[in-house]
Amino acid sequence: MTEDVFVQLVNVSKSFDREEAVLKNLNLEIRKGQFLTLLGPSGCGKTTTLRLIAGFETPNSGDIIIDKENVTQKSPHQRCVNTVFQNYALFPHMNVFDNIAFGLKMKKVAKKEIENRVFEMLKMVQLEGYEGRMPSQLSGGQMQRVAIARAVINNPKVLLLDEPLGALDLKLRKQMQLELKHLQRKLGITFIFVTHDQEEALTMSDSIVVMNNGVVEQIGTPEELYEKPRTKFVADFLGETNILEGEVVKIKDTEVLLNLEQEEDIIRIPNMNYGFGDRFTVSVRPERIKIKAELEEGDVWLQCRIKERIYSGFVIKTIAVTKKGKEIIINEPIEQKSNFGRNDDVFVTWKPQHSIVIKA
Ligand SMILES: Nc1ncnc2c1ncn2[C@@H]1O[C@H](COP(=O)(O)OP(=O)(O)OP(=O)(O)O)[C@@H](O)[C@H]1O
Ligand SMILES: [Mg+2]
């Protein structure tokens, strides 16, 4: 274990009743002050992982270590952890002020200090003037912000946030993303954040854990996951991409030719000691692809016919179709858009280094 690991999950497995395990041999290390995000589709085990760290569930096997202490069998209040739940769970009979002040009151903090800190929190979550409202008089987004304030005010060493921005509209959500990130830097709290919004994960995290069906697919920085996904699932889950499947049909010194599944098309990838018949997944991001009438030296290309051109603000999205009917998505920035139209026969091309090659 490296020096600054603050939260550690070691071979943690969890099943409910006699069903298939929800978490299978999970290993995670979270450094002090890190912003770590658990990302994955609904039902993959994100909330369960948080509940185990918080102490609301006990693993069937494995250990949970926080600040060098094995807390696996300890109750939630014996851990220096606070949670913002997916369903906010405010105290319905208390107004906003008392909800936020609750933790400090329990710790018998002086009244004046409680007041100062509650108002500081209200400012942070942009709810100044709402301190007298009851939860039933708030919108979903407002309740969520009260829940964040109520957790942050306790200055926990680890803050667990389960989709805390889910109920907010896009603009407020973006604002709160920045606020939360600033707050985390300022206070040095370790954040373990759950979302299934991949863009949110990319913009907020130091490190992202991509989960799929109870196992970790890959852990890395946003850039690593986006540029160097190790599995097809990760490539597909993070951002928009084109997934091409093929096998090696010809080997040259520095490159191999891939025959794409059910395609006559052939693309080239760099040869890293691959063998004849090896199967591959190649991911190509839509923003890396260009549409051309003539090929240039070194292009990787597929022959396509344009099916659709869609204007979407800052990009033109093109759907092009290969002879065998595979759809390829291309995103061109507005100022660099090509002038092709529906039913044009074109080459869709990219540079060899923009093929993200994943061996099957
Ligand atoms: N108390 C429980 N009893 C039985 N099964 C449970 C329990 N809690 C969770 N599960 C199951 O465990 C799996 C993982 O659930 P979990 O809530 O961790 O998913 P999640 O990744 O948070 O999904 P979402 O994005 O929808 O919130 C699901 O199949 C769920 O039905
Ligand atoms: Mg969940």
Short mmCIF file of C-alpha atoms and ligand atoms in Angstrom, two decimals:
data_model
loop_
_atom_site.label_atom_id
_atom_site.label_comp_id
_atom_site.label_asym_id
_atom_site.label_seq_id
_atom_site.Cartn_x
_atom_site.Cartn_y
_atom_site.Cartn_z
CA MET A 1 0.00 0.00 0.00
CA THR A 2 1.48 3.34 -0.97
CA GLU A 3 1.94 6.06 1.63
CA ASP A 4 -0.95 8.37 0.85
CA VAL A 5 -3.70 5.83 0.20
CA PHE A 6 -6.61 6.93 2.35
CA VAL A 7 -9.45 4.60 1.46
CA GLN A 8 -8.76 1.06 0.35
CA LEU A 9 -11.04 -1.79 -0.70
CA VAL A 10 -9.29 -5.15 -0.71
CA ASN A 11 -10.92 -8.08 -2.51
CA VAL A 12 -14.38 -6.91 -1.55
CA SER A 13 -17.31 -9.07 -2.61
CA LYS A 14 -20.96 -8.48 -1.86
CA SER A 15 -24.09 -10.43 -2.64
CA PHE A 16 -27.62 -9.99 -1.41
CA ASP A 17 -29.55 -13.12 -0.45
CA ARG A 18 -28.47 -16.04 -2.62
CA GLU A 19 -28.28 -14.10 -5.83
CA GLU A 20 -25.27 -13.55 -8.08
CA ALA A 21 -22.65 -11.33 -6.45
CA VAL A 22 -23.29 -7.63 -7.00
CA LEU A 23 -19.60 -6.81 -6.43
CA LYS A 24 -16.95 -9.33 -7.38
CA ASN A 25 -13.51 -9.06 -5.83
CA LEU A 26 -13.34 -5.29 -5.96
CA ASN A 27 -9.96 -3.62 -5.36
CA LEU A 28 -9.72 0.15 -5.08
CA GLU A 29 -7.20 2.60 -3.69
CA ILE A 30 -8.17 6.21 -3.17
CA ARG A 31 -5.54 8.78 -2.25
CA LYS A 32 -6.01 11.54 0.28
CA GLY A 33 -7.65 14.58 -1.31
CA GLN A 34 -8.41 12.74 -4.53
CA PHE A 35 -11.58 13.25 -6.53
CA LEU A 36 -12.48 9.73 -7.59
CA THR A 37 -15.56 8.90 -9.63
CA LEU A 38 -17.34 5.59 -9.94
CA LEU A 39 -18.87 5.47 -13.40
CA GLY A 40 -20.98 2.76 -14.93
CA PRO A 41 -24.43 1.78 -16.17
CA SER A 42 -27.45 1.42 -13.90
CA GLY A 43 -27.21 -1.61 -11.63
CA CYS A 44 -23.42 -2.10 -11.96
CA GLY A 45 -22.88 -1.69 -8.20
CA LYS A 46 -21.94 1.97 -7.68
CA THR A 47 -24.34 2.70 -4.82
CA THR A 48 -23.51 -0.64 -3.21
CA THR A 49 -19.80 0.29 -3.26
CA LEU A 50 -20.54 3.61 -1.55
CA ARG A 51 -22.78 1.96 1.04
CA LEU A 52 -19.99 -0.47 1.89
CA ILE A 53 -17.48 2.36 2.33
CA ALA A 54 -19.99 4.30 4.45
CA GLY A 55 -20.75 1.26 6.58
CA PHE A 56 -24.43 0.80 5.71
CA GLU A 57 -23.61 -2.64 4.30
CA THR A 58 -21.04 -5.25 5.28
CA PRO A 59 -19.12 -7.16 2.60
CA ASN A 60 -19.39 -10.96 2.41
CA SER A 61 -15.63 -11.04 2.10
CA GLY A 62 -12.75 -8.60 1.85
CA ASP A 63 -11.65 -5.56 3.84
CA ILE A 64 -12.34 -1.86 3.91
CA ILE A 65 -9.55 0.31 5.25
CA ILE A 66 -9.92 4.02 5.95
CA ASP A 67 -7.01 6.11 7.23
CA LYS A 68 -4.97 2.95 7.96
CA GLU A 69 -7.72 1.46 10.11
CA ASN A 70 -9.66 -1.66 9.15
CA VAL A 71 -13.27 -0.48 9.48
CA THR A 72 -14.97 -3.44 7.80
CA GLN A 73 -17.02 -4.32 10.89
CA LYS A 74 -17.49 -0.75 12.15
CA SER A 75 -20.76 1.15 12.10
CA PRO A 76 -21.27 4.27 9.93
CA HIS A 77 -20.83 6.75 12.80
CA GLN A 78 -17.47 5.22 13.68
CA ARG A 79 -16.11 6.18 10.25
CA CYS A 80 -14.92 9.69 9.27
CA VAL A 81 -17.23 9.56 6.28
CA ASN A 82 -20.32 11.54 5.25
CA THR A 83 -22.72 10.57 2.51
CA VAL A 84 -24.98 12.48 0.15
CA PHE A 85 -27.52 9.89 -0.93
CA GLN A 86 -29.12 9.40 -4.29
CA ASN A 87 -32.52 10.30 -2.75
CA TYR A 88 -31.15 13.17 -0.57
CA ALA A 89 -32.91 11.90 2.64
CA LEU A 90 -33.49 15.27 4.29
CA PHE A 91 -35.20 15.40 7.71
CA PRO A 92 -38.76 16.28 6.66
CA HIS A 93 -39.75 17.92 9.95
CA MET A 94 -36.78 20.33 10.00
CA ASN A 95 -36.35 23.49 7.98
CA VAL A 96 -33.37 24.06 5.69
CA PHE A 97 -31.30 25.77 8.38
CA ASP A 98 -31.80 22.96 10.88
CA ASN A 99 -31.13 20.28 8.27
CA ILE A 100 -27.78 21.84 7.42
CA ALA A 101 -26.94 22.62 11.07
CA PHE A 102 -27.79 19.12 12.29
CA GLY A 103 -24.28 17.65 12.36
CA LEU A 104 -22.77 20.66 14.10
CA LYS A 105 -25.56 20.72 16.71
CA MET A 106 -24.88 17.08 17.50
CA LYS A 107 -21.24 18.01 18.04
CA LYS A 108 -22.37 20.85 20.34
CA VAL A 109 -20.63 23.55 18.30
CA ALA A 110 -21.29 27.12 19.56
CA LYS A 111 -24.49 28.70 18.24
CA LYS A 112 -22.82 31.66 16.59
CA GLU A 113 -20.35 29.47 14.73
CA ILE A 114 -23.14 27.16 13.56
CA GLU A 115 -24.94 30.18 12.16
CA ASN A 116 -21.86 31.44 10.33
CA ARG A 117 -21.11 28.11 8.81
CA VAL A 118 -24.71 27.40 7.77
CA PHE A 119 -24.87 30.74 5.96
CA GLU A 120 -21.55 30.07 4.29
CA MET A 121 -22.97 26.73 3.06
CA LEU A 122 -26.22 28.33 1.89
CA LYS A 123 -24.15 30.73 -0.17
CA MET A 124 -22.13 27.90 -1.66
CA VAL A 125 -25.21 26.04 -2.84
CA GLN A 126 -26.95 29.25 -3.89
CA LEU A 127 -29.85 28.93 -1.47
CA GLU A 128 -29.47 32.16 0.51
CA GLY A 129 -32.90 33.18 1.82
CA TYR A 130 -34.22 29.60 1.83
CA GLU A 131 -33.14 28.80 5.42
CA GLY A 132 -36.72 28.92 6.78
CA ARG A 133 -38.28 26.61 4.17
CA MET A 134 -39.33 23.05 4.91
CA PRO A 135 -38.10 20.27 2.56
CA SER A 136 -41.66 19.80 1.21
CA GLN A 137 -41.49 23.40 -0.04
CA LEU A 138 -38.36 22.79 -2.13
CA SER A 139 -37.80 21.50 -5.66
CA GLY A 140 -35.80 18.34 -6.22
CA GLY A 141 -32.71 20.30 -7.19
CA GLN A 142 -32.99 22.53 -4.12
CA MET A 143 -33.33 19.50 -1.83
CA GLN A 144 -30.24 18.02 -3.41
CA ARG A 145 -28.26 21.17 -2.72
CA VAL A 146 -29.39 21.19 0.92
CA ALA A 147 -28.21 17.59 1.18
CA ILE A 148 -24.77 18.57 -0.17
CA ALA A 149 -24.52 21.48 2.27
CA ARG A 150 -25.58 19.26 5.17
CA ALA A 151 -22.77 16.80 4.42
CA VAL A 152 -20.01 19.28 3.60
CA ILE A 153 -20.54 21.36 6.74
CA ASN A 154 -19.27 18.49 8.91
CA ASN A 155 -15.90 18.69 7.21
CA PRO A 156 -15.65 14.93 6.76
CA LYS A 157 -12.35 13.40 5.67
CA VAL A 158 -14.18 11.44 3.02
CA LEU A 159 -17.34 12.58 1.31
CA LEU A 160 -19.40 10.04 -0.60
CA LEU A 161 -21.72 11.54 -3.17
CA ASP A 162 -24.25 9.37 -4.96
CA GLU A 163 -25.37 11.19 -8.13
CA PRO A 164 -25.67 14.44 -6.16
CA LEU A 165 -26.42 16.55 -9.24
CA GLY A 166 -28.92 14.21 -10.88
CA ALA A 167 -32.00 16.37 -10.35
CA LEU A 168 -30.51 19.67 -11.51
CA ASP A 169 -31.07 21.31 -14.88
CA LEU A 170 -28.07 21.49 -17.17
CA LYS A 171 -27.00 25.04 -16.36
CA LEU A 172 -27.19 24.64 -12.59
CA ARG A 173 -25.58 21.26 -12.89
CA LYS A 174 -22.53 22.73 -14.66
CA GLN A 175 -22.31 25.48 -12.04
CA MET A 176 -22.53 23.01 -9.17
CA GLN A 177 -19.90 20.80 -10.80
CA LEU A 178 -17.45 23.71 -10.64
CA GLU A 179 -18.54 24.67 -7.11
CA LEU A 180 -18.08 21.14 -5.83
CA LYS A 181 -14.69 20.84 -7.50
CA HIS A 182 -13.52 24.15 -5.97
CA LEU A 183 -14.82 23.16 -2.59
CA GLN A 184 -13.06 19.83 -2.75
CA ARG A 185 -9.74 21.49 -3.64
CA LYS A 186 -10.15 24.15 -0.96
CA LEU A 187 -11.06 21.76 1.86
CA GLY A 188 -8.84 18.89 0.76
CA ILE A 189 -11.66 16.41 1.34
CA THR A 190 -11.40 13.05 -0.42
CA PHE A 191 -14.41 12.77 -2.72
CA ILE A 192 -15.87 9.51 -3.92
CA PHE A 193 -18.46 10.52 -6.45
CA VAL A 194 -20.97 8.44 -8.34
CA THR A 195 -22.47 9.34 -11.65
CA HIS A 196 -23.62 7.67 -14.82
CA ASP A 197 -23.02 10.85 -16.77
CA GLN A 198 -19.71 10.29 -18.53
CA GLU A 199 -19.18 13.95 -19.37
CA GLU A 200 -19.58 14.87 -15.71
CA ALA A 201 -17.06 12.17 -14.78
CA LEU A 202 -14.55 13.42 -17.36
CA THR A 203 -14.74 17.05 -16.29
CA MET A 204 -14.69 16.58 -12.51
CA SER A 205 -12.45 13.65 -11.65
CA ASP A 206 -8.77 13.12 -10.91
CA SER A 207 -9.42 9.46 -11.45
CA ILE A 208 -12.33 7.43 -12.83
CA VAL A 209 -13.27 3.85 -12.06
CA VAL A 210 -15.34 2.37 -14.87
CA MET A 211 -17.52 -0.41 -13.46
CA ASN A 212 -19.48 -3.00 -15.35
CA ASN A 213 -21.63 -5.65 -13.73
CA GLY A 214 -19.82 -5.64 -10.37
CA VAL A 215 -16.25 -5.59 -11.64
CA VAL A 216 -13.78 -2.82 -12.42
CA GLU A 217 -13.19 -2.54 -16.16
CA GLN A 218 -10.49 0.12 -15.91
CA ILE A 219 -9.16 2.79 -13.55
CA GLY A 220 -7.38 5.84 -14.87
CA THR A 221 -7.34 9.59 -15.38
CA PRO A 222 -10.06 10.98 -17.65
CA GLU A 223 -7.49 11.35 -20.41
CA GLU A 224 -6.19 7.79 -20.09
CA LEU A 225 -9.67 6.34 -20.23
CA TYR A 226 -10.69 8.46 -23.18
CA GLU A 227 -7.48 8.08 -25.21
CA LYS A 228 -6.40 4.58 -24.15
CA PRO A 229 -9.39 2.45 -23.23
CA ARG A 230 -8.34 -1.12 -22.54
CA THR A 231 -11.68 -2.73 -23.24
CA LYS A 232 -14.43 -2.31 -25.76
CA PHE A 233 -16.83 -1.51 -22.92
CA VAL A 234 -14.71 1.44 -21.74
CA ALA A 235 -14.22 2.75 -25.28
CA ASP A 236 -17.94 2.57 -25.91
CA PHE A 237 -19.05 3.92 -22.53
CA LEU A 238 -16.86 7.04 -22.46
CA GLY A 239 -17.89 9.45 -25.14
CA GLU A 240 -19.22 8.79 -28.57
CA THR A 241 -17.22 6.41 -30.70
CA ASN A 242 -17.22 4.11 -33.72
CA ILE A 243 -16.52 0.50 -32.87
CA LEU A 244 -15.10 -1.62 -35.71
CA GLU A 245 -14.39 -5.31 -35.34
CA GLY A 246 -11.97 -7.22 -37.49
CA GLU A 247 -9.20 -9.75 -37.80
CA VAL A 248 -5.69 -9.72 -39.19
CA VAL A 249 -5.71 -10.83 -42.84
CA LYS A 250 -2.27 -9.67 -43.90
CA ILE A 251 0.93 -8.88 -42.06
CA LYS A 252 3.56 -6.40 -43.19
CA ASP A 253 6.62 -5.19 -41.33
CA THR A 254 5.21 -2.21 -39.56
CA GLU A 255 1.51 -2.68 -40.01
CA VAL A 256 -1.14 -5.32 -40.26
CA LEU A 257 -4.30 -5.21 -42.31
CA LEU A 258 -7.58 -5.78 -40.55
CA ASN A 259 -10.50 -7.19 -42.41
CA LEU A 260 -13.55 -5.70 -40.70
CA GLU A 261 -16.28 -8.06 -39.68
CA GLN A 262 -18.75 -8.58 -42.50
CA GLU A 263 -17.02 -5.93 -44.51
CA GLU A 264 -15.00 -5.99 -47.63
CA ASP A 265 -13.26 -3.00 -46.15
CA ILE A 266 -9.76 -3.25 -44.88
CA ILE A 267 -7.98 -0.91 -42.51
CA ARG A 268 -4.37 -0.77 -41.36
CA ILE A 269 -3.16 -0.75 -37.77
CA PRO A 270 0.44 -0.62 -36.49
CA ASN A 271 1.91 -4.12 -36.13
CA MET A 272 2.77 -4.87 -32.51
CA ASN A 273 3.73 -8.50 -33.02
CA TYR A 274 0.25 -9.49 -34.03
CA GLY A 275 -0.47 -12.82 -35.66
CA PHE A 276 -2.57 -13.89 -38.60
CA GLY A 277 -6.21 -14.27 -37.57
CA ASP A 278 -5.88 -12.24 -34.34
CA ARG A 279 -9.17 -10.51 -33.60
CA PHE A 280 -9.41 -6.82 -32.76
CA THR A 281 -11.77 -4.07 -31.80
CA VAL A 282 -10.85 -0.67 -33.17
CA SER A 283 -12.43 2.45 -31.71
CA VAL A 284 -12.34 5.68 -33.71
CA ARG A 285 -13.72 8.89 -32.19
CA PRO A 286 -16.17 10.77 -34.46
CA GLU A 287 -14.15 14.00 -34.07
CA ARG A 288 -11.05 12.26 -35.50
CA ILE A 289 -12.71 11.34 -38.76
CA LYS A 290 -12.71 13.45 -41.90
CA ILE A 291 -14.86 13.14 -44.99
CA LYS A 292 -13.03 13.39 -48.29
CA ALA A 293 -13.54 12.87 -52.00
CA GLU A 294 -9.84 12.05 -52.54
CA LEU A 295 -7.50 10.12 -50.29
CA GLU A 296 -4.26 11.50 -48.94
CA GLU A 297 -1.02 9.64 -48.27
CA GLY A 298 -1.20 7.69 -45.03
CA ASP A 299 -4.96 7.91 -44.50
CA VAL A 300 -6.86 5.00 -43.03
CA TRP A 301 -10.10 4.88 -44.92
CA LEU A 302 -13.47 3.28 -45.52
CA GLN A 303 -15.70 3.81 -48.51
CA CYS A 304 -19.12 5.10 -47.50
CA ARG A 305 -22.27 6.76 -48.67
CA ILE A 306 -23.64 9.66 -46.66
CA LYS A 307 -27.01 8.89 -45.10
CA GLU A 308 -27.61 11.90 -42.89
CA ARG A 309 -26.18 15.32 -42.02
CA ILE A 310 -27.38 16.76 -38.73
CA TYR A 311 -26.76 20.27 -37.46
CA SER A 312 -26.23 20.28 -33.70
CA GLY A 313 -24.88 23.65 -32.65
CA PHE A 314 -21.12 23.54 -32.70
CA VAL A 315 -20.71 20.38 -34.82
CA ILE A 316 -22.17 18.86 -37.92
CA LYS A 317 -22.87 15.21 -37.30
CA THR A 318 -22.71 12.97 -40.35
CA ILE A 319 -23.89 9.40 -40.52
CA ALA A 320 -22.16 7.53 -43.32
CA VAL A 321 -22.79 3.92 -44.25
CA THR A 322 -20.33 1.32 -45.57
CA LYS A 323 -21.29 -1.00 -48.43
CA LYS A 324 -22.29 -3.68 -45.96
CA GLY A 325 -24.45 -1.28 -43.99
CA LYS A 326 -22.28 -0.36 -41.02
CA GLU A 327 -22.94 3.18 -39.81
CA ILE A 328 -19.99 5.47 -39.13
CA ILE A 329 -20.49 8.69 -37.17
CA ILE A 330 -18.40 11.73 -38.01
CA ASN A 331 -18.40 15.02 -36.08
CA GLU A 332 -17.04 18.02 -37.94
CA PRO A 333 -16.58 21.38 -36.21
CA ILE A 334 -18.86 23.91 -37.90
CA GLU A 335 -15.98 26.04 -39.17
CA GLN A 336 -14.26 23.02 -40.75
CA LYS A 337 -17.27 21.29 -42.19
CA SER A 338 -17.13 19.60 -45.56
CA ASN A 339 -19.69 20.34 -48.22
CA PHE A 340 -20.98 16.86 -48.93
CA GLY A 341 -24.63 16.04 -48.89
CA ARG A 342 -26.96 13.06 -48.63
CA ASN A 343 -26.21 10.10 -50.90
CA ASP A 344 -22.73 11.36 -51.83
CA ASP A 345 -20.14 8.60 -52.15
CA VAL A 346 -17.13 9.55 -50.07
CA PHE A 347 -14.11 8.30 -48.18
CA VAL A 348 -14.26 8.55 -44.41
CA THR A 349 -10.65 8.81 -43.28
CA TRP A 350 -8.50 9.16 -40.20
CA LYS A 351 -4.84 9.05 -39.26
CA PRO A 352 -3.40 5.69 -38.18
CA GLN A 353 -2.63 7.03 -34.69
CA HIS A 354 -6.34 7.72 -34.17
CA SER A 355 -7.28 4.07 -34.38
CA ILE A 356 -7.60 2.98 -30.74
CA VAL A 357 -6.73 -0.69 -31.02
CA ILE A 358 -8.10 -3.12 -28.45
CA LYS A 359 -7.11 -6.75 -28.83
CA ALA A 360 -10.06 -9.10 -28.32
N1 LIG B 1 -30.65 -4.41 -0.63
C1 LIG B 1 -30.58 -5.08 -1.79
N2 LIG B 1 -31.10 -6.32 -1.91
C2 LIG B 1 -31.01 -7.02 -3.08
N3 LIG B 1 -30.42 -6.55 -4.18
C3 LIG B 1 -29.87 -5.31 -4.14
C4 LIG B 1 -29.93 -4.51 -2.94
N4 LIG B 1 -29.30 -3.34 -3.20
C5 LIG B 1 -28.89 -3.41 -4.48
N5 LIG B 1 -29.23 -4.58 -5.04
C6 LIG B 1 -28.91 -5.02 -6.43
O1 LIG B 1 -27.52 -4.83 -6.64
C7 LIG B 1 -27.25 -4.40 -7.96
C8 LIG B 1 -26.41 -3.13 -7.89
O2 LIG B 1 -27.19 -2.10 -7.33
P1 LIG B 1 -26.63 -0.64 -7.10
O3 LIG B 1 -27.68 0.13 -6.40
O4 LIG B 1 -25.31 -0.70 -6.44
O5 LIG B 1 -26.47 -0.12 -8.60
P2 LIG B 1 -26.03 1.31 -9.16
O6 LIG B 1 -24.80 1.10 -9.96
O7 LIG B 1 -25.97 2.29 -8.05
O8 LIG B 1 -27.22 1.68 -10.16
P3 LIG B 1 -27.98 3.08 -10.45
O9 LIG B 1 -27.10 3.81 -11.43
O10 LIG B 1 -29.25 2.67 -11.08
O11 LIG B 1 -28.16 3.80 -9.16
C9 LIG B 1 -28.60 -4.22 -8.62
O12 LIG B 1 -28.84 -5.33 -9.42
C10 LIG B 1 -29.58 -4.14 -7.46
O13 LIG B 1 -30.83 -4.65 -7.83
MG MG B 2 -27.12 3.95 -7.54
#
